[in-house]
Amino acid sequence: SEQRTQERKKPNILITGTPGTGKTTLSQLASESTDLFHINVGELVKEKSLHQGFDHEFQSWILDDDKLVDELEETLSNGGNIVDFHSCEVFPERWFDLVLVLRTDNTILFDRLKDRGYSQKKITENIDSEIFQVILEEARESYPAEIVVELRSNTIEDMQSNVTRIEEWAHKYSCFANQ
Ligand code: ADP
Ligand code: MN
């Protein structure tokens, strides 16, 4: 909305989706072709220990929501960021001007996760999550409908058109933002 736009000269974009849908690849490319800064939240959580230990059953870090939000608050309130994370409900709604949810077909996602060396259990969990649109629903529950956009991420062509779309959108944002 207009009010959001006026708060920040540069936008904050959240790129979310099931693991393997291409968040980090897209975020890096989009960051290179805009003046937006890529924040890989998964890496940040490990680096700065923004977690409450490792969950061996789920083979993942148990996120410390408060620590994560505190860590990012200043950077995000300045604007100009692409936030890359496989979940989206932990962040305050006010941080983002655009929320992109990447979507990948099952068979393609399966191959990507297998290439990554994920266990069968973890592959199944993630494929199920993609089939049931868990992250898309989470995004729709956490952010205003008009800023949540689903993007297909099956092929390199999809990737390129997604980069272009982000570039154009970021450009428009800066044109309308208060200088
Ligand atoms: P995420 O960060 O969502 O877990 P990555 O960006 O690490 O996903 O991508 C997972 C793998 O899939 C990488 O090998 C990447 O090169 C590949 N990939 C991602 N998006 C696409 C796409 N749109 N088309 C083809 N390959 C892709
Ligand atoms: Mn990633």
PDB file of C-alpha atoms and ligand atoms in Angstrom:
ATOM      1  CA  SER A   1       0.000   0.000   0.000  1.00  0.00           C
ATOM      2  CA  GLU A   2       0.965   3.641  -0.345  1.00  0.00           C
ATOM      3  CA  GLN A   3       1.785   3.980   3.310  1.00  0.00           C
ATOM      4  CA  ARG A   4       4.277   1.134   3.217  1.00  0.00           C
ATOM      5  CA  THR A   5       5.958   2.598   0.154  1.00  0.00           C
ATOM      6  CA  GLN A   6       6.508   5.914   1.854  1.00  0.00           C
ATOM      7  CA  GLU A   7       8.162   4.381   4.876  1.00  0.00           C
ATOM      8  CA  ARG A   8      11.179   3.091   2.967  1.00  0.00           C
ATOM      9  CA  LYS A   9      13.101   4.408  -0.012  1.00  0.00           C
ATOM     10  CA  LYS A  10      13.999   0.881  -0.978  1.00  0.00           C
ATOM     11  CA  PRO A  11      11.706  -2.120  -0.637  1.00  0.00           C
ATOM     12  CA  ASN A  12      12.064  -5.311   1.341  1.00  0.00           C
ATOM     13  CA  ILE A  13      11.185  -8.485  -0.524  1.00  0.00           C
ATOM     14  CA  LEU A  14      10.622 -11.857   1.117  1.00  0.00           C
ATOM     15  CA  ILE A  15      11.424 -14.868  -1.049  1.00  0.00           C
ATOM     16  CA  THR A  16       9.951 -17.981   0.519  1.00  0.00           C
ATOM     17  CA  GLY A  17       8.976 -21.524  -0.463  1.00  0.00           C
ATOM     18  CA  THR A  18       9.673 -25.179   0.248  1.00  0.00           C
ATOM     19  CA  PRO A  19      13.384 -26.132   0.411  1.00  0.00           C
ATOM     20  CA  GLY A  20      14.712 -26.731  -3.105  1.00  0.00           C
ATOM     21  CA  THR A  21      12.283 -24.405  -4.905  1.00  0.00           C
ATOM     22  CA  GLY A  22      15.144 -22.031  -5.745  1.00  0.00           C
ATOM     23  CA  LYS A  23      15.000 -19.258  -3.141  1.00  0.00           C
ATOM     24  CA  THR A  24      18.738 -18.813  -2.677  1.00  0.00           C
ATOM     25  CA  THR A  25      19.553 -18.977  -6.395  1.00  0.00           C
ATOM     26  CA  LEU A  26      16.838 -16.442  -7.243  1.00  0.00           C
ATOM     27  CA  SER A  27      17.746 -14.179  -4.319  1.00  0.00           C
ATOM     28  CA  GLN A  28      21.403 -14.081  -5.380  1.00  0.00           C
ATOM     29  CA  LEU A  29      20.588 -13.309  -9.017  1.00  0.00           C
ATOM     30  CA  ALA A  30      18.000 -10.695  -8.075  1.00  0.00           C
ATOM     31  CA  SER A  31      20.403  -9.098  -5.621  1.00  0.00           C
ATOM     32  CA  GLU A  32      23.062  -8.824  -8.342  1.00  0.00           C
ATOM     33  CA  SER A  33      20.684  -7.140 -10.759  1.00  0.00           C
ATOM     34  CA  THR A  34      19.172  -4.686  -8.258  1.00  0.00           C
ATOM     35  CA  ASP A  35      20.651  -2.706  -5.378  1.00  0.00           C
ATOM     36  CA  LEU A  36      18.976  -4.997  -2.866  1.00  0.00           C
ATOM     37  CA  PHE A  37      20.957  -6.908  -0.250  1.00  0.00           C
ATOM     38  CA  HIS A  38      20.503 -10.683  -0.001  1.00  0.00           C
ATOM     39  CA  ILE A  39      19.942 -12.060   3.492  1.00  0.00           C
ATOM     40  CA  ASN A  40      20.098 -15.860   3.645  1.00  0.00           C
ATOM     41  CA  VAL A  41      18.235 -16.390   6.915  1.00  0.00           C
ATOM     42  CA  GLY A  42      19.130 -20.076   7.226  1.00  0.00           C
ATOM     43  CA  GLU A  43      22.842 -19.205   7.128  1.00  0.00           C
ATOM     44  CA  LEU A  44      22.354 -16.295   9.512  1.00  0.00           C
ATOM     45  CA  VAL A  45      20.585 -18.531  12.039  1.00  0.00           C
ATOM     46  CA  LYS A  46      23.576 -20.891  12.062  1.00  0.00           C
ATOM     47  CA  GLU A  47      26.244 -18.154  12.047  1.00  0.00           C
ATOM     48  CA  LYS A  48      24.711 -16.095  14.854  1.00  0.00           C
ATOM     49  CA  SER A  49      23.193 -19.023  16.764  1.00  0.00           C
ATOM     50  CA  LEU A  50      19.673 -17.646  16.503  1.00  0.00           C
ATOM     51  CA  HIS A  51      18.355 -21.034  17.540  1.00  0.00           C
ATOM     52  CA  GLN A  52      17.606 -23.147  20.591  1.00  0.00           C
ATOM     53  CA  GLY A  53      19.617 -26.166  19.501  1.00  0.00           C
ATOM     54  CA  PHE A  54      19.314 -28.893  16.904  1.00  0.00           C
ATOM     55  CA  ASP A  55      16.239 -31.028  16.456  1.00  0.00           C
ATOM     56  CA  HIS A  56      17.599 -34.475  15.582  1.00  0.00           C
ATOM     57  CA  GLU A  57      14.231 -35.910  14.637  1.00  0.00           C
ATOM     58  CA  PHE A  58      13.596 -33.216  12.039  1.00  0.00           C
ATOM     59  CA  GLN A  59      17.296 -32.672  11.272  1.00  0.00           C
ATOM     60  CA  SER A  60      16.973 -28.923  11.561  1.00  0.00           C
ATOM     61  CA  TRP A  61      17.713 -26.012  13.894  1.00  0.00           C
ATOM     62  CA  ILE A  62      14.966 -24.943  16.294  1.00  0.00           C
ATOM     63  CA  LEU A  63      14.512 -21.307  15.422  1.00  0.00           C
ATOM     64  CA  ASP A  64      14.614 -18.660  18.158  1.00  0.00           C
ATOM     65  CA  ASP A  65      11.982 -16.303  16.703  1.00  0.00           C
ATOM     66  CA  ASP A  66      12.712 -13.407  19.064  1.00  0.00           C
ATOM     67  CA  LYS A  67      16.466 -13.519  18.499  1.00  0.00           C
ATOM     68  CA  LEU A  68      15.963 -13.658  14.746  1.00  0.00           C
ATOM     69  CA  VAL A  69      13.578 -10.690  14.680  1.00  0.00           C
ATOM     70  CA  ASP A  70      15.886  -8.650  16.956  1.00  0.00           C
ATOM     71  CA  GLU A  71      18.868  -9.459  14.764  1.00  0.00           C
ATOM     72  CA  LEU A  72      17.147  -8.259  11.584  1.00  0.00           C
ATOM     73  CA  GLU A  73      15.039  -5.367  12.883  1.00  0.00           C
ATOM     74  CA  GLU A  74      17.423  -2.502  12.108  1.00  0.00           C
ATOM     75  CA  THR A  75      18.475  -3.763   8.683  1.00  0.00           C
ATOM     76  CA  LEU A  76      14.887  -4.387   7.648  1.00  0.00           C
ATOM     77  CA  SER A  77      13.594  -1.045   8.872  1.00  0.00           C
ATOM     78  CA  ASN A  78      16.164   0.646   6.608  1.00  0.00           C
ATOM     79  CA  GLY A  79      14.756  -1.224   3.561  1.00  0.00           C
ATOM     80  CA  GLY A  80      16.614  -2.557   0.539  1.00  0.00           C
ATOM     81  CA  ASN A  81      16.685  -6.260   1.393  1.00  0.00           C
ATOM     82  CA  ILE A  82      15.835  -9.591  -0.133  1.00  0.00           C
ATOM     83  CA  VAL A  83      15.095 -12.017   2.692  1.00  0.00           C
ATOM     84  CA  ASP A  84      15.480 -15.690   1.752  1.00  0.00           C
ATOM     85  CA  PHE A  85      13.832 -18.211   4.091  1.00  0.00           C
ATOM     86  CA  HIS A  86      11.780 -21.426   3.949  1.00  0.00           C
ATOM     87  CA  SER A  87       9.217 -20.084   6.384  1.00  0.00           C
ATOM     88  CA  CYS A  88       7.497 -16.718   6.580  1.00  0.00           C
ATOM     89  CA  GLU A  89       5.240 -16.486   9.634  1.00  0.00           C
ATOM     90  CA  VAL A  90       8.052 -15.564  12.003  1.00  0.00           C
ATOM     91  CA  PHE A  91       8.616 -12.100  10.463  1.00  0.00           C
ATOM     92  CA  PRO A  92       6.551  -9.008  11.297  1.00  0.00           C
ATOM     93  CA  GLU A  93       4.060  -8.169   8.556  1.00  0.00           C
ATOM     94  CA  ARG A  94       5.265  -4.559   8.381  1.00  0.00           C
ATOM     95  CA  TRP A  95       8.722  -5.561   7.144  1.00  0.00           C
ATOM     96  CA  PHE A  96       7.728  -6.571   3.626  1.00  0.00           C
ATOM     97  CA  ASP A  97       6.477  -4.814   0.518  1.00  0.00           C
ATOM     98  CA  LEU A  98       6.381  -7.973  -1.555  1.00  0.00           C
ATOM     99  CA  VAL A  99       6.239 -11.675  -0.615  1.00  0.00           C
ATOM    100  CA  LEU A 100       7.197 -14.127  -3.351  1.00  0.00           C
ATOM    101  CA  VAL A 101       6.323 -17.787  -2.873  1.00  0.00           C
ATOM    102  CA  LEU A 102       8.296 -20.082  -5.188  1.00  0.00           C
ATOM    103  CA  ARG A 103       6.519 -23.199  -6.462  1.00  0.00           C
ATOM    104  CA  THR A 104       8.041 -26.282  -8.076  1.00  0.00           C
ATOM    105  CA  ASP A 105       6.470 -29.402  -9.592  1.00  0.00           C
ATOM    106  CA  ASN A 106       6.892 -32.578  -7.512  1.00  0.00           C
ATOM    107  CA  THR A 107       9.111 -34.570  -9.815  1.00  0.00           C
ATOM    108  CA  ILE A 108      11.471 -31.657 -10.339  1.00  0.00           C
ATOM    109  CA  LEU A 109      11.582 -30.884  -6.632  1.00  0.00           C
ATOM    110  CA  PHE A 110      12.190 -34.549  -5.848  1.00  0.00           C
ATOM    111  CA  ASP A 111      15.290 -34.595  -8.075  1.00  0.00           C
ATOM    112  CA  ARG A 112      16.642 -31.381  -6.572  1.00  0.00           C
ATOM    113  CA  LEU A 113      16.246 -32.652  -3.000  1.00  0.00           C
ATOM    114  CA  LYS A 114      17.758 -36.009  -3.871  1.00  0.00           C
ATOM    115  CA  ASP A 115      20.746 -34.249  -5.465  1.00  0.00           C
ATOM    116  CA  ARG A 116      21.107 -32.365  -2.212  1.00  0.00           C
ATOM    117  CA  GLY A 117      21.530 -35.672  -0.394  1.00  0.00           C
ATOM    118  CA  TYR A 118      18.391 -35.329   1.736  1.00  0.00           C
ATOM    119  CA  SER A 119      17.127 -38.476   3.488  1.00  0.00           C
ATOM    120  CA  GLN A 120      14.014 -40.182   2.112  1.00  0.00           C
ATOM    121  CA  LYS A 121      12.082 -38.935   5.148  1.00  0.00           C
ATOM    122  CA  LYS A 122      13.113 -35.340   4.592  1.00  0.00           C
ATOM    123  CA  ILE A 123      12.384 -35.562   0.864  1.00  0.00           C
ATOM    124  CA  THR A 124       8.883 -36.908   1.545  1.00  0.00           C
ATOM    125  CA  GLU A 125       8.172 -34.222   4.144  1.00  0.00           C
ATOM    126  CA  ASN A 126       9.166 -31.476   1.767  1.00  0.00           C
ATOM    127  CA  ILE A 127       7.328 -32.902  -1.243  1.00  0.00           C
ATOM    128  CA  ASP A 128       4.166 -33.258   0.881  1.00  0.00           C
ATOM    129  CA  SER A 129       4.574 -29.707   2.104  1.00  0.00           C
ATOM    130  CA  GLU A 130       4.840 -28.497  -1.507  1.00  0.00           C
ATOM    131  CA  ILE A 131       1.782 -30.541  -2.593  1.00  0.00           C
ATOM    132  CA  PHE A 132      -0.312 -29.139   0.258  1.00  0.00           C
ATOM    133  CA  GLN A 133       0.926 -25.584  -0.445  1.00  0.00           C
ATOM    134  CA  VAL A 134       1.932 -25.176   3.195  1.00  0.00           C
ATOM    135  CA  ILE A 135       4.154 -22.142   2.635  1.00  0.00           C
ATOM    136  CA  LEU A 136       1.707 -20.456   0.270  1.00  0.00           C
ATOM    137  CA  GLU A 137      -1.068 -20.791   2.875  1.00  0.00           C
ATOM    138  CA  GLU A 138       1.298 -19.538   5.575  1.00  0.00           C
ATOM    139  CA  ALA A 139       2.127 -16.494   3.430  1.00  0.00           C
ATOM    140  CA  ARG A 140      -1.548 -15.798   2.768  1.00  0.00           C
ATOM    141  CA  GLU A 141      -2.293 -15.986   6.485  1.00  0.00           C
ATOM    142  CA  SER A 142       0.654 -13.793   7.462  1.00  0.00           C
ATOM    143  CA  TYR A 143       0.598 -10.995   4.856  1.00  0.00           C
ATOM    144  CA  PRO A 144      -1.961  -8.898   2.966  1.00  0.00           C
ATOM    145  CA  ALA A 145      -3.251 -10.749  -0.116  1.00  0.00           C
ATOM    146  CA  GLU A 146      -2.161  -7.991  -2.497  1.00  0.00           C
ATOM    147  CA  ILE A 147       1.531  -8.389  -1.678  1.00  0.00           C
ATOM    148  CA  VAL A 148       1.679 -12.219  -1.858  1.00  0.00           C
ATOM    149  CA  VAL A 149       2.672 -13.526  -5.296  1.00  0.00           C
ATOM    150  CA  GLU A 150       3.145 -17.156  -6.313  1.00  0.00           C
ATOM    151  CA  LEU A 151       5.991 -17.739  -8.802  1.00  0.00           C
ATOM    152  CA  ARG A 152       6.708 -20.907 -10.757  1.00  0.00           C
ATOM    153  CA  SER A 153      10.302 -22.097 -10.375  1.00  0.00           C
ATOM    154  CA  ASN A 154      10.709 -25.217 -12.515  1.00  0.00           C
ATOM    155  CA  THR A 155      13.152 -24.157 -15.194  1.00  0.00           C
ATOM    156  CA  ILE A 156      16.010 -21.773 -15.893  1.00  0.00           C
ATOM    157  CA  GLU A 157      13.572 -19.743 -18.021  1.00  0.00           C
ATOM    158  CA  ASP A 158      11.281 -19.418 -14.994  1.00  0.00           C
ATOM    159  CA  MET A 159      14.266 -18.255 -12.974  1.00  0.00           C
ATOM    160  CA  GLN A 160      15.191 -15.628 -15.546  1.00  0.00           C
ATOM    161  CA  SER A 161      11.668 -14.291 -15.849  1.00  0.00           C
ATOM    162  CA  ASN A 162      11.439 -14.148 -12.045  1.00  0.00           C
ATOM    163  CA  VAL A 163      14.661 -12.105 -11.883  1.00  0.00           C
ATOM    164  CA  THR A 164      13.294  -9.701 -14.514  1.00  0.00           C
ATOM    165  CA  ARG A 165      10.047  -9.393 -12.648  1.00  0.00           C
ATOM    166  CA  ILE A 166      11.826  -8.503  -9.403  1.00  0.00           C
ATOM    167  CA  GLU A 167      14.065  -5.989 -11.202  1.00  0.00           C
ATOM    168  CA  GLU A 168      11.089  -4.241 -12.773  1.00  0.00           C
ATOM    169  CA  TRP A 169       9.115  -4.254  -9.571  1.00  0.00           C
ATOM    170  CA  ALA A 170      12.031  -2.872  -7.508  1.00  0.00           C
ATOM    171  CA  HIS A 171      12.546  -0.151 -10.104  1.00  0.00           C
ATOM    172  CA  LYS A 172       8.894   0.884  -9.933  1.00  0.00           C
ATOM    173  CA  TYR A 173       9.018   0.885  -6.158  1.00  0.00           C
ATOM    174  CA  SER A 174      11.934   3.341  -6.078  1.00  0.00           C
ATOM    175  CA  CYS A 175      10.172   5.600  -8.600  1.00  0.00           C
ATOM    176  CA  PHE A 176       7.134   5.865  -6.333  1.00  0.00           C
ATOM    177  CA  ALA A 177       8.951   6.028  -3.004  1.00  0.00           C
ATOM    178  CA  ASN A 178       9.548   9.420  -1.395  1.00  0.00           C
ATOM    179  CA  GLN A 179      13.012  10.648  -2.235  1.00  0.00           C
TER     180      GLN A 179
HETATM  181  P1  ADP B   1      16.354 -23.188  -1.940  1.00  0.00           P
HETATM  182  O1  ADP B   1      17.234 -22.040  -1.522  1.00  0.00           O
HETATM  183  O2  ADP B   1      14.925 -22.804  -2.113  1.00  0.00           O
HETATM  184  O3  ADP B   1      16.478 -24.387  -1.060  1.00  0.00           O
HETATM  185  P2  ADP B   1      18.219 -23.401  -4.166  1.00  0.00           P
HETATM  186  O4  ADP B   1      18.267 -22.011  -4.694  1.00  0.00           O
HETATM  187  O5  ADP B   1      19.340 -23.833  -3.294  1.00  0.00           O
HETATM  188  O6  ADP B   1      16.827 -23.667  -3.403  1.00  0.00           O
HETATM  189  O7  ADP B   1      18.049 -24.364  -5.406  1.00  0.00           O
HETATM  190  C1  ADP B   1      18.099 -25.775  -5.279  1.00  0.00           C
HETATM  191  C2  ADP B   1      18.679 -26.380  -6.552  1.00  0.00           C
HETATM  192  O8  ADP B   1      17.772 -26.212  -7.625  1.00  0.00           O
HETATM  193  C3  ADP B   1      19.976 -25.722  -7.001  1.00  0.00           C
HETATM  194  O9  ADP B   1      20.800 -26.714  -7.550  1.00  0.00           O
HETATM  195  C4  ADP B   1      19.532 -24.756  -8.085  1.00  0.00           C
HETATM  196  O10 ADP B   1      20.526 -24.538  -9.050  1.00  0.00           O
HETATM  197  C5  ADP B   1      18.342 -25.473  -8.690  1.00  0.00           C
HETATM  198  N1  ADP B   1      17.301 -24.540  -9.152  1.00  0.00           N
HETATM  199  C6  ADP B   1      16.687 -23.604  -8.399  1.00  0.00           C
HETATM  200  N2  ADP B   1      15.747 -22.954  -9.102  1.00  0.00           N
HETATM  201  C7  ADP B   1      15.758 -23.491 -10.343  1.00  0.00           C
HETATM  202  C8  ADP B   1      15.005 -23.236 -11.542  1.00  0.00           C
HETATM  203  N3  ADP B   1      14.051 -22.296 -11.597  1.00  0.00           N
HETATM  204  N4  ADP B   1      15.287 -23.989 -12.629  1.00  0.00           N
HETATM  205  C9  ADP B   1      16.239 -24.938 -12.580  1.00  0.00           C
HETATM  206  N5  ADP B   1      16.976 -25.222 -11.488  1.00  0.00           N
HETATM  207  C10 ADP B   1      16.756 -24.511 -10.377  1.00  0.00           C
HETATM  208 MN    MN B   2      18.434 -21.825   0.278  1.00  0.00          MN
END
